[in-house]
Amino acid sequence: MTGGRAPVDLRHALATLDPLPGELVRVAEELPARYGVSAHYARWAGAPAAPPTGPGPAVLFDRVRPAHGPTRAVLMGLYGTRRRAAGLLGLTPAELPHRLLDAVAAPRPPVPATDPARWPRHRLPLDLTALPVPVLTDEDAGPYLTLGAVLATDPDTGVRNLSVHRMCVQGPDTLTIWMVPGRDLELAHQAALRRGAALPVAIHLGLGPAVLLSSCCPTSLVPPDLDELAVAGALAGRPVELLPCTTVDAEFVAHAEYVIEGELLAEHAPESRHGAVATPEFLGYQGRAHPSLPLIRVTAITARESPILQAVSGPGHEQSVLLGFGMEAAVLDLLRRRGTPALAAHCHTAGGGQLMVVLQRPAKRGPADDDAVRDAAEAVLDGFRMAKLVLCVDEDVDMESDQDLWWAMVTRFQADQDLRVLADREGFPLDPSQHTGYSRSLSADGRTAKAVFDCTVPYAQRDRFRRPRFTEPSLPVPRRPAAPLPR
């Protein structure tokens, strides 16, 4: 692997892109946070965003105008391609999931910042509406923090949790937050409520690559008793530095661009007060507002000098890339634990980095491996609720190439014998096809038929499927002309 120390913060990450042609675009014209940023970025968002679009550069909007207050910078698309996301850590896309597994196995706990003066911060007015939070569509319930990483400590276990959540600005000092039921932040919130207290939180906008990627890992990879910041420290090659919040009993990551301090309350509020639906979701469809969500009361907002607010567009490559790498590591961990050989896993961005998994296995050693390939794929579908399709390919297929994947599907797949269907399994409701109105074979909404597409070559016929390689010409070694004789 080529990985060493990752950029310590978001600014160092952007600095590594500056000299690379086409990787970072700066937009100097002033744009409104409401619709302006998202409309300008749409051409670079990539599928599942609506066409015409395609994966593009990281885009730094220098002057974004909020509802009121000064213009500020907004960054979108930093993780808009798998190659760029992995490259920020000095890795290739194939290497990053293995590096995540190494980081989980040997975490490096965070430490108090040894020199707080290294990370000077300014206290901003307590007004979320003065921040350049993008509004994507006219159906949005409001401005959403789409890449807000929430750090909180479970009062029962003492374990920190860092996870990204969607939060809607409801007023100058109020947010609503969506938490996946049963996940770490909700459990910490419930533990605080049992004690009759609110849960102190620090919300980060603009973090270094190792910290943000670690915060997006699934629980199956980073269990509740493991601190995501310790995984980030191992991934970055240095411990994450923390500082104390000024208004709540919590910590925050010292290098964050913005930190919103607050308390996660027992009170709930509607996500939308105007009948609108929620912001677009990562699978490419408009989300729906929840009837009632927990409230965060904001107690302070701090920022670095000339801060950069980082956001994602909802549907698009970036959110799928962030979700995909952790999922890949979790899939490889599952296969490793069951003793199944696998060279790589690729959670394709077309499936939001979750629903479509490509498995690449080493060369088959005998006829028994034909069934082993499909059994491994079924184990992934059973082990991961959100996984809907698994595509199995041989080691001569480039998993990062859609053309190569379709070629394998066309020439190494016969539907009558290479397709396995697992009927009526637990699925993921944000996929609109997982609905009883779509398929009468489903027993409930949020359930789905899952499928294995075995595009590996049968062991007995392997000689018929060799890919020809262009022959390198055998050229004579050029001779250097003789040096002229001295006169």
CSV table of C-alpha atoms in Angstrom, one decimal:
chain,number,residue,atom,x,y,z
A,1,MET,CA,0.0,0.0,0.0
A,2,THR,CA,1.1,3.5,-0.6
A,3,GLY,CA,-0.7,5.2,2.4
A,4,GLY,CA,1.2,7.3,4.9
A,5,ARG,CA,0.0,10.3,6.9
A,6,ALA,CA,-3.3,11.8,5.6
A,7,PRO,CA,-3.9,15.5,5.5
A,8,VAL,CA,-4.6,16.7,9.0
A,9,ASP,CA,-7.6,18.9,8.1
A,10,LEU,CA,-9.8,20.0,5.3
A,11,ARG,CA,-7.5,22.8,4.2
A,12,HIS,CA,-4.5,20.5,3.8
A,13,ALA,CA,-6.7,18.2,1.8
A,14,LEU,CA,-7.7,21.0,-0.6
A,15,ALA,CA,-4.0,22.1,-0.8
A,16,THR,CA,-3.1,18.7,-2.1
A,17,LEU,CA,-5.6,19.1,-4.9
A,18,ASP,CA,-4.6,22.6,-5.9
A,19,PRO,CA,-1.7,21.6,-8.2
A,20,LEU,CA,-3.6,18.7,-9.8
A,21,PRO,CA,-5.3,19.7,-13.1
A,22,GLY,CA,-9.1,19.5,-13.0
A,23,GLU,CA,-9.4,18.2,-9.4
A,24,LEU,CA,-10.4,21.5,-7.7
A,25,VAL,CA,-12.5,24.3,-9.3
A,26,ARG,CA,-13.0,27.6,-7.6
A,27,VAL,CA,-16.1,29.6,-8.3
A,28,ALA,CA,-15.6,33.3,-7.5
A,29,GLU,CA,-19.0,34.7,-8.5
A,30,GLU,CA,-21.5,35.3,-5.7
A,31,LEU,CA,-24.2,32.7,-5.5
A,32,PRO,CA,-27.2,32.4,-3.1
A,33,ALA,CA,-27.3,29.5,-0.7
A,34,ARG,CA,-30.9,29.0,-1.7
A,35,TYR,CA,-30.8,27.0,-5.0
A,36,GLY,CA,-27.7,28.8,-6.4
A,37,VAL,CA,-25.0,26.5,-5.1
A,38,SER,CA,-26.9,23.3,-6.0
A,39,ALA,CA,-27.9,24.4,-9.4
A,40,HIS,CA,-24.3,25.4,-10.3
A,41,TYR,CA,-23.0,22.1,-8.9
A,42,ALA,CA,-25.6,19.8,-10.6
A,43,ARG,CA,-23.4,19.1,-13.7
A,44,TRP,CA,-20.7,17.6,-11.5
A,45,ALA,CA,-22.8,15.7,-9.0
A,46,GLY,CA,-22.9,12.4,-10.9
A,47,ALA,CA,-25.5,9.7,-10.8
A,48,PRO,CA,-27.9,9.1,-9.0
A,49,ALA,CA,-28.4,12.8,-9.6
A,50,ALA,CA,-30.6,13.5,-12.6
A,51,PRO,CA,-28.9,13.8,-16.0
A,52,PRO,CA,-27.2,15.6,-17.5
A,53,THR,CA,-24.5,15.1,-14.9
A,54,GLY,CA,-21.2,13.2,-14.3
A,55,PRO,CA,-18.6,12.9,-11.6
A,56,GLY,CA,-16.5,16.0,-11.6
A,57,PRO,CA,-14.0,18.1,-9.5
A,58,ALA,CA,-14.2,19.3,-6.0
A,59,VAL,CA,-15.9,22.7,-6.2
A,60,LEU,CA,-15.1,25.5,-3.8
A,61,PHE,CA,-17.7,28.3,-3.9
A,62,ASP,CA,-15.9,31.3,-2.5
A,63,ARG,CA,-18.9,33.6,-2.0
A,64,VAL,CA,-22.1,32.1,-1.0
A,65,ARG,CA,-24.8,34.4,0.3
A,66,PRO,CA,-27.0,33.1,3.2
A,67,ALA,CA,-30.4,34.4,4.2
A,68,HIS,CA,-28.6,37.3,5.8
A,69,GLY,CA,-25.1,38.1,6.9
A,70,PRO,CA,-21.8,38.0,5.1
A,71,THR,CA,-20.9,35.7,2.2
A,72,ARG,CA,-18.9,32.6,3.1
A,73,ALA,CA,-17.2,29.7,1.4
A,74,VAL,CA,-19.0,26.4,0.6
A,75,LEU,CA,-17.3,23.2,-0.6
A,76,MET,CA,-19.0,20.4,-2.5
A,77,GLY,CA,-17.7,17.3,-4.3
A,78,LEU,CA,-14.4,16.7,-2.4
A,79,TYR,CA,-15.3,13.0,-2.4
A,80,GLY,CA,-17.0,13.1,-5.7
A,81,THR,CA,-14.9,10.3,-7.3
A,82,ARG,CA,-13.6,7.1,-5.7
A,83,ARG,CA,-10.1,7.8,-7.0
A,84,ARG,CA,-9.9,11.3,-5.4
A,85,ALA,CA,-11.4,10.2,-2.1
A,86,ALA,CA,-8.9,7.4,-1.7
A,87,GLY,CA,-6.1,9.5,-3.1
A,88,LEU,CA,-6.6,12.1,-0.3
A,89,LEU,CA,-5.3,9.3,2.1
A,90,GLY,CA,-2.5,8.3,-0.3
A,91,LEU,CA,-4.3,5.1,-1.3
A,92,THR,CA,-6.1,3.6,-4.3
A,93,PRO,CA,-9.8,2.7,-4.2
A,94,ALA,CA,-8.9,-1.0,-3.9
A,95,GLU,CA,-6.5,-0.3,-1.0
A,96,LEU,CA,-8.8,1.9,1.1
A,97,PRO,CA,-11.2,-0.8,2.4
A,98,HIS,CA,-8.2,-3.0,3.5
A,99,ARG,CA,-6.6,0.1,5.2
A,100,LEU,CA,-9.9,0.7,7.1
A,101,LEU,CA,-9.8,-2.9,8.3
A,102,ASP,CA,-6.3,-2.4,9.6
A,103,ALA,CA,-7.4,0.8,11.3
A,104,VAL,CA,-10.3,-1.0,13.1
A,105,ALA,CA,-7.8,-3.7,14.2
A,106,ALA,CA,-5.3,-1.2,15.6
A,107,PRO,CA,-7.1,2.0,16.6
A,108,ARG,CA,-5.3,5.1,17.8
A,109,PRO,CA,-7.4,7.0,20.5
A,110,PRO,CA,-7.8,10.7,20.2
A,111,VAL,CA,-5.8,13.1,22.5
A,112,PRO,CA,-6.3,16.5,23.9
A,113,ALA,CA,-4.8,19.2,21.7
A,114,THR,CA,-1.3,19.9,22.9
A,115,ASP,CA,-1.3,23.4,21.5
A,116,PRO,CA,-4.8,24.9,21.4
A,117,ALA,CA,-3.3,28.1,19.9
A,118,ARG,CA,-2.6,26.1,16.8
A,119,TRP,CA,-6.3,26.0,16.2
A,120,PRO,CA,-7.6,29.6,16.8
A,121,ARG,CA,-11.4,29.9,16.7
A,122,HIS,CA,-13.9,32.8,16.6
A,123,ARG,CA,-17.2,32.9,18.3
A,124,LEU,CA,-19.9,33.6,15.7
A,125,PRO,CA,-23.4,35.1,16.4
A,126,LEU,CA,-25.8,32.5,17.6
A,127,ASP,CA,-27.7,32.4,14.4
A,128,LEU,CA,-27.8,29.4,12.1
A,129,THR,CA,-29.7,31.3,9.4
A,130,ALA,CA,-26.6,33.5,8.9
A,131,LEU,CA,-24.6,30.4,7.8
A,132,PRO,CA,-24.4,29.6,4.0
A,133,VAL,CA,-26.4,26.3,4.3
A,134,PRO,CA,-27.5,25.3,0.8
A,135,VAL,CA,-31.1,24.7,-0.1
A,136,LEU,CA,-31.2,22.2,-3.0
A,137,THR,CA,-34.8,22.3,-4.3
A,138,ASP,CA,-38.0,24.2,-3.9
A,139,GLU,CA,-39.5,21.1,-2.3
A,140,ASP,CA,-36.9,21.1,0.6
A,141,ALA,CA,-38.3,21.5,4.1
A,142,GLY,CA,-35.6,24.1,4.7
A,143,PRO,CA,-31.8,24.5,4.8
A,144,TYR,CA,-30.2,21.2,5.6
A,145,LEU,CA,-26.8,20.4,7.2
A,146,THR,CA,-26.1,17.5,4.8
A,147,LEU,CA,-22.6,16.7,6.1
A,148,GLY,CA,-22.8,17.5,9.8
A,149,ALA,CA,-20.8,15.0,11.9
A,150,VAL,CA,-22.2,14.8,15.4
A,151,LEU,CA,-19.8,13.9,18.3
A,152,ALA,CA,-21.4,12.7,21.5
A,153,THR,CA,-20.5,10.5,24.4
A,154,ASP,CA,-22.8,7.8,25.7
A,155,PRO,CA,-23.4,8.6,29.4
A,156,ASP,CA,-23.8,4.9,30.2
A,157,THR,CA,-20.8,3.5,28.4
A,158,GLY,CA,-18.5,6.5,28.2
A,159,VAL,CA,-17.8,5.7,24.5
A,160,ARG,CA,-17.7,8.6,22.0
A,161,ASN,CA,-19.6,8.3,18.7
A,162,LEU,CA,-19.1,10.3,15.6
A,163,SER,CA,-21.7,10.0,12.9
A,164,VAL,CA,-23.1,12.0,10.0
A,165,HIS,CA,-26.7,13.1,10.3
A,166,ARG,CA,-29.2,15.1,8.3
A,167,MET,CA,-30.3,18.2,10.2
A,168,CYS,CA,-32.8,20.8,9.2
A,169,VAL,CA,-32.4,24.5,10.3
A,170,GLN,CA,-35.7,25.4,12.1
A,171,GLY,CA,-34.6,28.7,13.5
A,172,PRO,CA,-31.6,30.8,14.6
A,173,ASP,CA,-30.8,28.3,17.5
A,174,THR,CA,-32.8,25.2,16.6
A,175,LEU,CA,-32.2,22.1,14.4
A,176,THR,CA,-34.2,18.9,13.9
A,177,ILE,CA,-32.1,15.8,13.5
A,178,TRP,CA,-32.9,12.4,11.9
A,179,MET,CA,-31.2,9.4,13.7
A,180,VAL,CA,-31.4,5.9,12.4
A,181,PRO,CA,-33.3,3.9,15.0
A,182,GLY,CA,-31.1,1.7,17.1
A,183,ARG,CA,-27.8,3.2,16.1
A,184,ASP,CA,-25.2,4.7,18.5
A,185,LEU,CA,-26.3,8.3,18.6
A,186,GLU,CA,-30.0,7.4,19.3
A,187,LEU,CA,-28.9,4.9,22.0
A,188,ALA,CA,-26.7,7.6,23.7
A,189,HIS,CA,-29.7,10.0,23.5
A,190,GLN,CA,-32.0,7.5,25.1
A,191,ALA,CA,-29.4,6.9,27.8
A,192,ALA,CA,-29.3,10.6,28.6
A,193,LEU,CA,-33.1,10.9,28.7
A,194,ARG,CA,-33.2,8.0,31.2
A,195,ARG,CA,-31.0,10.2,33.4
A,196,GLY,CA,-33.4,13.1,32.9
A,197,ALA,CA,-30.9,15.1,31.0
A,198,ALA,CA,-30.3,16.4,27.5
A,199,LEU,CA,-27.3,14.9,25.5
A,200,PRO,CA,-24.5,17.4,24.8
A,201,VAL,CA,-23.3,17.3,21.2
A,202,ALA,CA,-20.7,19.0,19.0
A,203,ILE,CA,-21.7,19.2,15.3
A,204,HIS,CA,-18.8,19.5,12.9
A,205,LEU,CA,-18.9,21.0,9.4
A,206,GLY,CA,-15.6,20.6,7.5
A,207,LEU,CA,-13.4,17.8,8.7
A,208,GLY,CA,-10.2,16.1,7.5
A,209,PRO,CA,-10.6,13.1,5.2
A,210,ALA,CA,-9.7,10.4,7.7
A,211,VAL,CA,-12.2,11.7,10.3
A,212,LEU,CA,-15.1,12.0,7.9
A,213,LEU,CA,-14.5,8.7,6.2
A,214,SER,CA,-14.4,6.9,9.6
A,215,SER,CA,-17.6,8.6,10.7
A,216,CYS,CA,-19.4,7.0,7.7
A,217,CYS,CA,-18.4,3.4,8.6
A,218,PRO,CA,-21.3,1.0,9.4
A,219,THR,CA,-21.8,-0.5,12.8
A,220,SER,CA,-20.9,-4.0,11.5
A,221,LEU,CA,-17.4,-2.6,10.9
A,222,VAL,CA,-17.0,-0.2,13.9
A,223,PRO,CA,-19.0,-1.7,16.8
A,224,PRO,CA,-20.6,0.6,19.5
A,225,ASP,CA,-17.7,0.0,21.9
A,226,LEU,CA,-15.1,1.4,19.4
A,227,ASP,CA,-14.5,5.1,19.0
A,228,GLU,CA,-14.7,6.3,15.4
A,229,LEU,CA,-12.1,8.9,16.2
A,230,ALA,CA,-9.7,6.1,17.2
A,231,VAL,CA,-10.2,4.5,13.8
A,232,ALA,CA,-9.6,7.9,12.2
A,233,GLY,CA,-6.4,8.3,14.1
A,234,ALA,CA,-5.1,5.0,12.8
A,235,LEU,CA,-6.3,5.8,9.3
A,236,ALA,CA,-4.6,9.2,9.3
A,237,GLY,CA,-1.4,8.0,10.9
A,238,ARG,CA,-1.7,10.4,13.9
A,239,PRO,CA,-4.2,10.8,16.8
A,240,VAL,CA,-7.1,13.1,16.3
A,241,GLU,CA,-6.8,16.2,18.5
A,242,LEU,CA,-9.7,17.3,20.7
A,243,LEU,CA,-10.7,20.6,22.5
A,244,PRO,CA,-13.4,21.2,25.1
A,245,CYS,CA,-16.6,22.9,24.1
A,246,THR,CA,-17.3,26.3,25.7
A,247,THR,CA,-21.0,26.0,26.5
A,248,VAL,CA,-21.8,22.3,26.9
A,249,ASP,CA,-20.0,19.3,28.5
A,250,ALA,CA,-18.6,17.9,25.3
A,251,GLU,CA,-15.5,17.8,23.1
A,252,PHE,CA,-14.9,18.7,19.5
A,253,VAL,CA,-12.3,17.9,16.8
A,254,ALA,CA,-9.8,20.8,16.9
A,255,HIS,CA,-9.3,21.1,13.2
A,256,ALA,CA,-13.0,21.4,12.3
A,257,GLU,CA,-14.0,24.4,10.1
A,258,TYR,CA,-17.3,25.0,12.0
A,259,VAL,CA,-18.4,23.6,15.3
A,260,ILE,CA,-22.0,24.0,16.5
A,261,GLU,CA,-22.4,23.3,20.2
A,262,GLY,CA,-25.7,22.2,21.6
A,263,GLU,CA,-28.0,19.8,23.4
A,264,LEU,CA,-30.1,17.0,21.9
A,265,LEU,CA,-33.4,17.5,23.8
A,266,ALA,CA,-36.3,15.3,24.7
A,267,GLU,CA,-38.7,17.6,22.8
A,268,HIS,CA,-39.7,16.8,19.2
A,269,ALA,CA,-40.8,19.1,16.4
A,270,PRO,CA,-42.1,18.6,12.8
A,271,GLU,CA,-39.3,18.5,10.2
A,272,SER,CA,-41.3,20.8,8.0
A,273,ARG,CA,-43.6,23.6,9.1
A,274,HIS,CA,-44.7,24.4,5.6
A,275,GLY,CA,-46.0,21.1,4.2
A,276,ALA,CA,-42.8,20.6,2.1
A,277,VAL,CA,-41.0,17.3,1.8
A,278,ALA,CA,-37.5,16.7,2.9
A,279,THR,CA,-34.2,17.2,0.9
A,280,PRO,CA,-33.4,14.8,-2.0
A,281,GLU,CA,-32.0,11.4,-0.8
A,282,PHE,CA,-28.8,9.6,-1.8
A,283,LEU,CA,-30.6,7.1,-4.0
A,284,GLY,CA,-31.8,9.8,-6.3
A,285,TYR,CA,-35.4,10.4,-5.2
A,286,GLN,CA,-37.0,13.2,-3.2
A,287,GLY,CA,-37.1,12.4,0.5
A,288,ARG,CA,-40.1,12.8,2.8
A,289,ALA,CA,-40.4,14.9,5.9
A,290,HIS,CA,-40.8,13.0,9.1
A,291,PRO,CA,-43.8,14.0,11.2
A,292,SER,CA,-41.8,14.5,14.3
A,293,LEU,CA,-38.0,14.7,15.0
A,294,PRO,CA,-35.8,15.4,18.0
A,295,LEU,CA,-34.7,18.9,18.5
A,296,ILE,CA,-31.2,20.3,19.0
A,297,ARG,CA,-30.9,23.5,20.9
A,298,VAL,CA,-27.8,25.3,19.8
A,299,THR,CA,-25.8,27.0,22.5
A,300,ALA,CA,-22.7,28.3,20.5
A,301,ILE,CA,-21.2,28.5,17.0
A,302,THR,CA,-17.5,28.8,16.5
A,303,ALA,CA,-15.4,28.7,13.4
A,304,ARG,CA,-11.8,29.0,12.1
A,305,GLU,CA,-10.7,32.2,10.2
A,306,SER,CA,-12.5,32.3,6.8
A,307,PRO,CA,-14.2,29.0,7.4
A,308,ILE,CA,-15.4,26.6,4.7
A,309,LEU,CA,-18.8,24.9,5.1
A,310,GLN,CA,-18.8,21.5,3.6
A,311,ALA,CA,-21.9,20.0,2.1
A,312,VAL,CA,-23.2,17.2,-0.2
A,313,SER,CA,-25.9,17.4,-2.8
A,314,GLY,CA,-28.0,14.4,-1.6
A,315,PRO,CA,-28.1,12.3,-4.7
A,316,GLY,CA,-24.8,12.1,-6.5
A,317,HIS,CA,-21.4,10.3,-6.4
A,318,GLU,CA,-20.1,12.0,-3.3
A,319,GLN,CA,-22.5,10.6,-0.7
A,320,SER,CA,-22.3,7.2,-2.4
A,321,VAL,CA,-18.5,7.2,-2.2
A,322,LEU,CA,-18.5,8.2,1.5
A,323,LEU,CA,-20.9,5.4,2.3
A,324,GLY,CA,-19.3,2.8,0.0
A,325,PHE,CA,-15.8,2.5,1.3
A,326,GLY,CA,-16.8,1.6,4.9
A,327,MET,CA,-19.4,-0.9,3.5
A,328,GLU,CA,-16.7,-2.5,1.3
A,329,ALA,CA,-14.5,-3.0,4.4
A,330,ALA,CA,-17.4,-4.5,6.3
A,331,VAL,CA,-18.2,-6.9,3.4
A,332,LEU,CA,-14.5,-8.0,3.2
A,333,ASP,CA,-14.5,-8.5,7.0
A,334,LEU,CA,-17.6,-10.7,6.8
A,335,LEU,CA,-16.1,-12.9,4.0
A,336,ARG,CA,-12.8,-13.1,5.9
A,337,ARG,CA,-14.6,-14.3,9.0
A,338,ARG,CA,-16.4,-17.0,7.1
A,339,GLY,CA,-13.2,-18.2,5.4
A,340,THR,CA,-14.2,-17.1,1.9
A,341,PRO,CA,-11.4,-15.8,-0.4
A,342,ALA,CA,-12.1,-12.4,-1.9
A,343,LEU,CA,-9.7,-10.0,-3.7
A,344,ALA,CA,-11.9,-7.0,-3.4
A,345,ALA,CA,-15.4,-5.6,-2.9
A,346,HIS,CA,-16.8,-2.6,-4.7
A,347,CYS,CA,-20.0,-0.9,-3.5
A,348,HIS,CA,-21.1,0.8,-6.6
A,349,THR,CA,-22.1,4.4,-6.5
A,350,ALA,CA,-25.2,3.6,-8.7
A,351,GLY,CA,-26.6,1.8,-5.6
A,352,GLY,CA,-25.8,4.7,-3.3
A,353,GLY,CA,-22.7,2.8,-2.1
A,354,GLN,CA,-24.9,0.3,-0.3
A,355,LEU,CA,-27.4,-1.5,-2.5
A,356,MET,CA,-25.1,-2.9,-5.2
A,357,VAL,CA,-22.0,-4.9,-4.3
A,358,VAL,CA,-19.4,-6.2,-6.7
A,359,LEU,CA,-17.3,-9.1,-5.4
A,360,GLN,CA,-14.0,-10.0,-7.1
A,361,ARG,CA,-12.6,-13.4,-6.2
A,362,PRO,CA,-9.2,-15.1,-7.0
A,363,ALA,CA,-8.9,-17.8,-9.7
A,364,LYS,CA,-11.0,-20.8,-9.0
A,365,ARG,CA,-9.1,-23.9,-7.8
A,366,GLY,CA,-11.7,-26.5,-8.6
A,367,PRO,CA,-15.4,-27.2,-9.5
A,368,ALA,CA,-16.5,-26.7,-5.9
A,369,ASP,CA,-15.6,-23.0,-6.2
A,370,ASP,CA,-18.5,-22.5,-8.7
A,371,ASP,CA,-21.0,-22.9,-5.8
A,372,ALA,CA,-18.7,-21.2,-3.3
A,373,VAL,CA,-18.9,-18.0,-5.3
A,374,ARG,CA,-22.7,-17.9,-5.1
A,375,ASP,CA,-22.8,-18.9,-1.5
A,376,ALA,CA,-20.5,-16.0,-0.6
A,377,ALA,CA,-22.7,-13.6,-2.4
A,378,GLU,CA,-25.8,-14.9,-0.6
A,379,ALA,CA,-23.9,-14.5,2.7
A,380,VAL,CA,-23.4,-10.8,1.8
A,381,LEU,CA,-27.1,-10.3,1.0
A,382,ASP,CA,-28.1,-12.0,4.2
A,383,GLY,CA,-25.5,-10.1,6.3
A,384,PHE,CA,-26.3,-6.6,5.1
A,385,ARG,CA,-29.9,-5.4,5.1
A,386,MET,CA,-29.3,-2.7,2.5
A,387,ALA,CA,-27.5,-4.9,0.0
A,388,LYS,CA,-29.9,-5.7,-2.8
A,389,LEU,CA,-27.7,-7.0,-5.7
A,390,VAL,CA,-24.4,-8.8,-5.7
A,391,LEU,CA,-22.4,-9.1,-8.9
A,392,CYS,CA,-19.6,-11.6,-8.8
A,393,VAL,CA,-16.6,-11.2,-11.2
A,394,ASP,CA,-13.2,-12.8,-11.9
A,395,GLU,CA,-9.8,-11.2,-11.2
A,396,ASP,CA,-9.4,-10.2,-14.9
A,397,VAL,CA,-12.3,-7.7,-14.6
A,398,ASP,CA,-11.7,-4.1,-13.7
A,399,MET,CA,-14.2,-3.4,-11.0
A,400,GLU,CA,-13.8,0.4,-11.3
A,401,SER,CA,-14.8,0.2,-15.0
A,402,ASP,CA,-18.6,0.2,-15.7
A,403,GLN,CA,-17.7,-0.9,-19.3
A,404,ASP,CA,-15.8,-4.0,-17.9
A,405,LEU,CA,-18.7,-4.9,-15.5
A,406,TRP,CA,-21.3,-4.7,-18.3
A,407,TRP,CA,-18.9,-6.8,-20.5
A,408,ALA,CA,-18.7,-9.5,-17.8
A,409,MET,CA,-22.5,-9.4,-17.5
A,410,VAL,CA,-23.0,-9.8,-21.2
A,411,THR,CA,-20.5,-12.5,-21.9
A,412,ARG,CA,-20.2,-14.4,-18.6
A,413,PHE,CA,-23.8,-14.6,-17.5
A,414,GLN,CA,-26.8,-16.8,-18.5
A,415,ALA,CA,-29.9,-15.8,-16.6
A,416,ASP,CA,-31.3,-19.4,-16.5
A,417,GLN,CA,-28.4,-20.7,-14.4
A,418,ASP,CA,-26.3,-17.7,-13.2
A,419,LEU,CA,-29.1,-15.8,-11.4
A,420,ARG,CA,-30.1,-16.5,-7.9
A,421,VAL,CA,-33.1,-14.7,-6.4
A,422,LEU,CA,-33.7,-14.4,-2.6
A,423,ALA,CA,-37.4,-13.6,-2.2
A,424,ASP,CA,-39.0,-11.2,0.3
A,425,ARG,CA,-36.0,-10.3,2.4
A,426,GLU,CA,-35.6,-7.3,4.8
A,427,GLY,CA,-34.5,-4.3,2.7
A,428,PHE,CA,-34.3,-0.5,2.6
A,429,PRO,CA,-37.5,1.6,2.3
A,430,LEU,CA,-35.8,4.6,0.5
A,431,ASP,CA,-35.7,2.4,-2.6
A,432,PRO,CA,-39.2,3.0,-4.0
A,433,SER,CA,-39.4,-0.4,-5.7
A,434,GLN,CA,-39.3,-2.0,-2.2
A,435,HIS,CA,-43.0,-1.5,-1.8
A,436,THR,CA,-46.1,-3.7,-1.9
A,437,GLY,CA,-47.6,-1.4,-4.5
A,438,TYR,CA,-44.7,-2.3,-6.8
A,439,SER,CA,-44.5,-6.0,-6.1
A,440,ARG,CA,-47.3,-8.2,-4.7
A,441,SER,CA,-44.7,-10.8,-3.7
A,442,LEU,CA,-43.4,-8.6,-0.9
A,443,SER,CA,-45.0,-9.2,2.5
A,444,ALA,CA,-44.5,-5.5,3.6
A,445,ASP,CA,-43.1,-2.2,2.5
A,446,GLY,CA,-39.3,-2.0,3.0
A,447,ARG,CA,-38.8,-5.7,2.0
A,448,THR,CA,-37.3,-6.7,-1.3
A,449,ALA,CA,-36.2,-9.5,-3.6
A,450,LYS,CA,-32.4,-9.8,-3.6
A,451,ALA,CA,-30.3,-11.2,-6.5
A,452,VAL,CA,-26.9,-12.7,-7.2
A,453,PHE,CA,-25.5,-12.2,-10.6
A,454,ASP,CA,-22.7,-14.8,-11.0
A,455,CYS,CA,-20.5,-13.4,-13.8
A,456,THR,CA,-17.5,-15.6,-13.0
A,457,VAL,CA,-16.3,-18.2,-15.5
A,458,PRO,CA,-17.3,-21.9,-14.7
A,459,TYR,CA,-14.1,-23.7,-13.6
A,460,ALA,CA,-14.5,-26.5,-16.2
A,461,GLN,CA,-14.7,-23.9,-19.0
A,462,ARG,CA,-12.0,-21.5,-17.9
A,463,ASP,CA,-9.9,-22.0,-21.1
A,464,ARG,CA,-12.7,-20.8,-23.3
A,465,PHE,CA,-12.9,-17.4,-21.6
A,466,ARG,CA,-9.3,-16.1,-21.8
A,467,ARG,CA,-9.0,-12.4,-22.6
A,468,PRO,CA,-6.4,-11.8,-25.3
A,469,ARG,CA,-3.6,-9.5,-24.5
A,470,PHE,CA,-1.9,-7.4,-27.1
A,471,THR,CA,1.6,-8.6,-27.8
A,472,GLU,CA,4.4,-6.2,-27.0
A,473,PRO,CA,6.7,-5.7,-30.0
A,474,SER,CA,10.2,-7.0,-29.7
A,475,LEU,CA,12.1,-4.0,-30.7
A,476,PRO,CA,15.9,-3.8,-31.2
A,477,VAL,CA,17.7,-1.8,-28.5
A,478,PRO,CA,18.6,1.5,-30.0
A,479,ARG,CA,22.3,2.2,-30.4
A,480,ARG,CA,23.7,5.5,-29.2
A,481,PRO,CA,25.8,7.3,-31.8
A,482,ALA,CA,29.4,7.1,-31.2
A,483,ALA,CA,31.0,10.1,-29.5
A,484,PRO,CA,32.9,12.3,-31.9
A,485,LEU,CA,36.7,12.0,-31.8
A,486,PRO,CA,38.5,14.9,-30.2
A,487,ARG,CA,40.3,17.2,-32.6
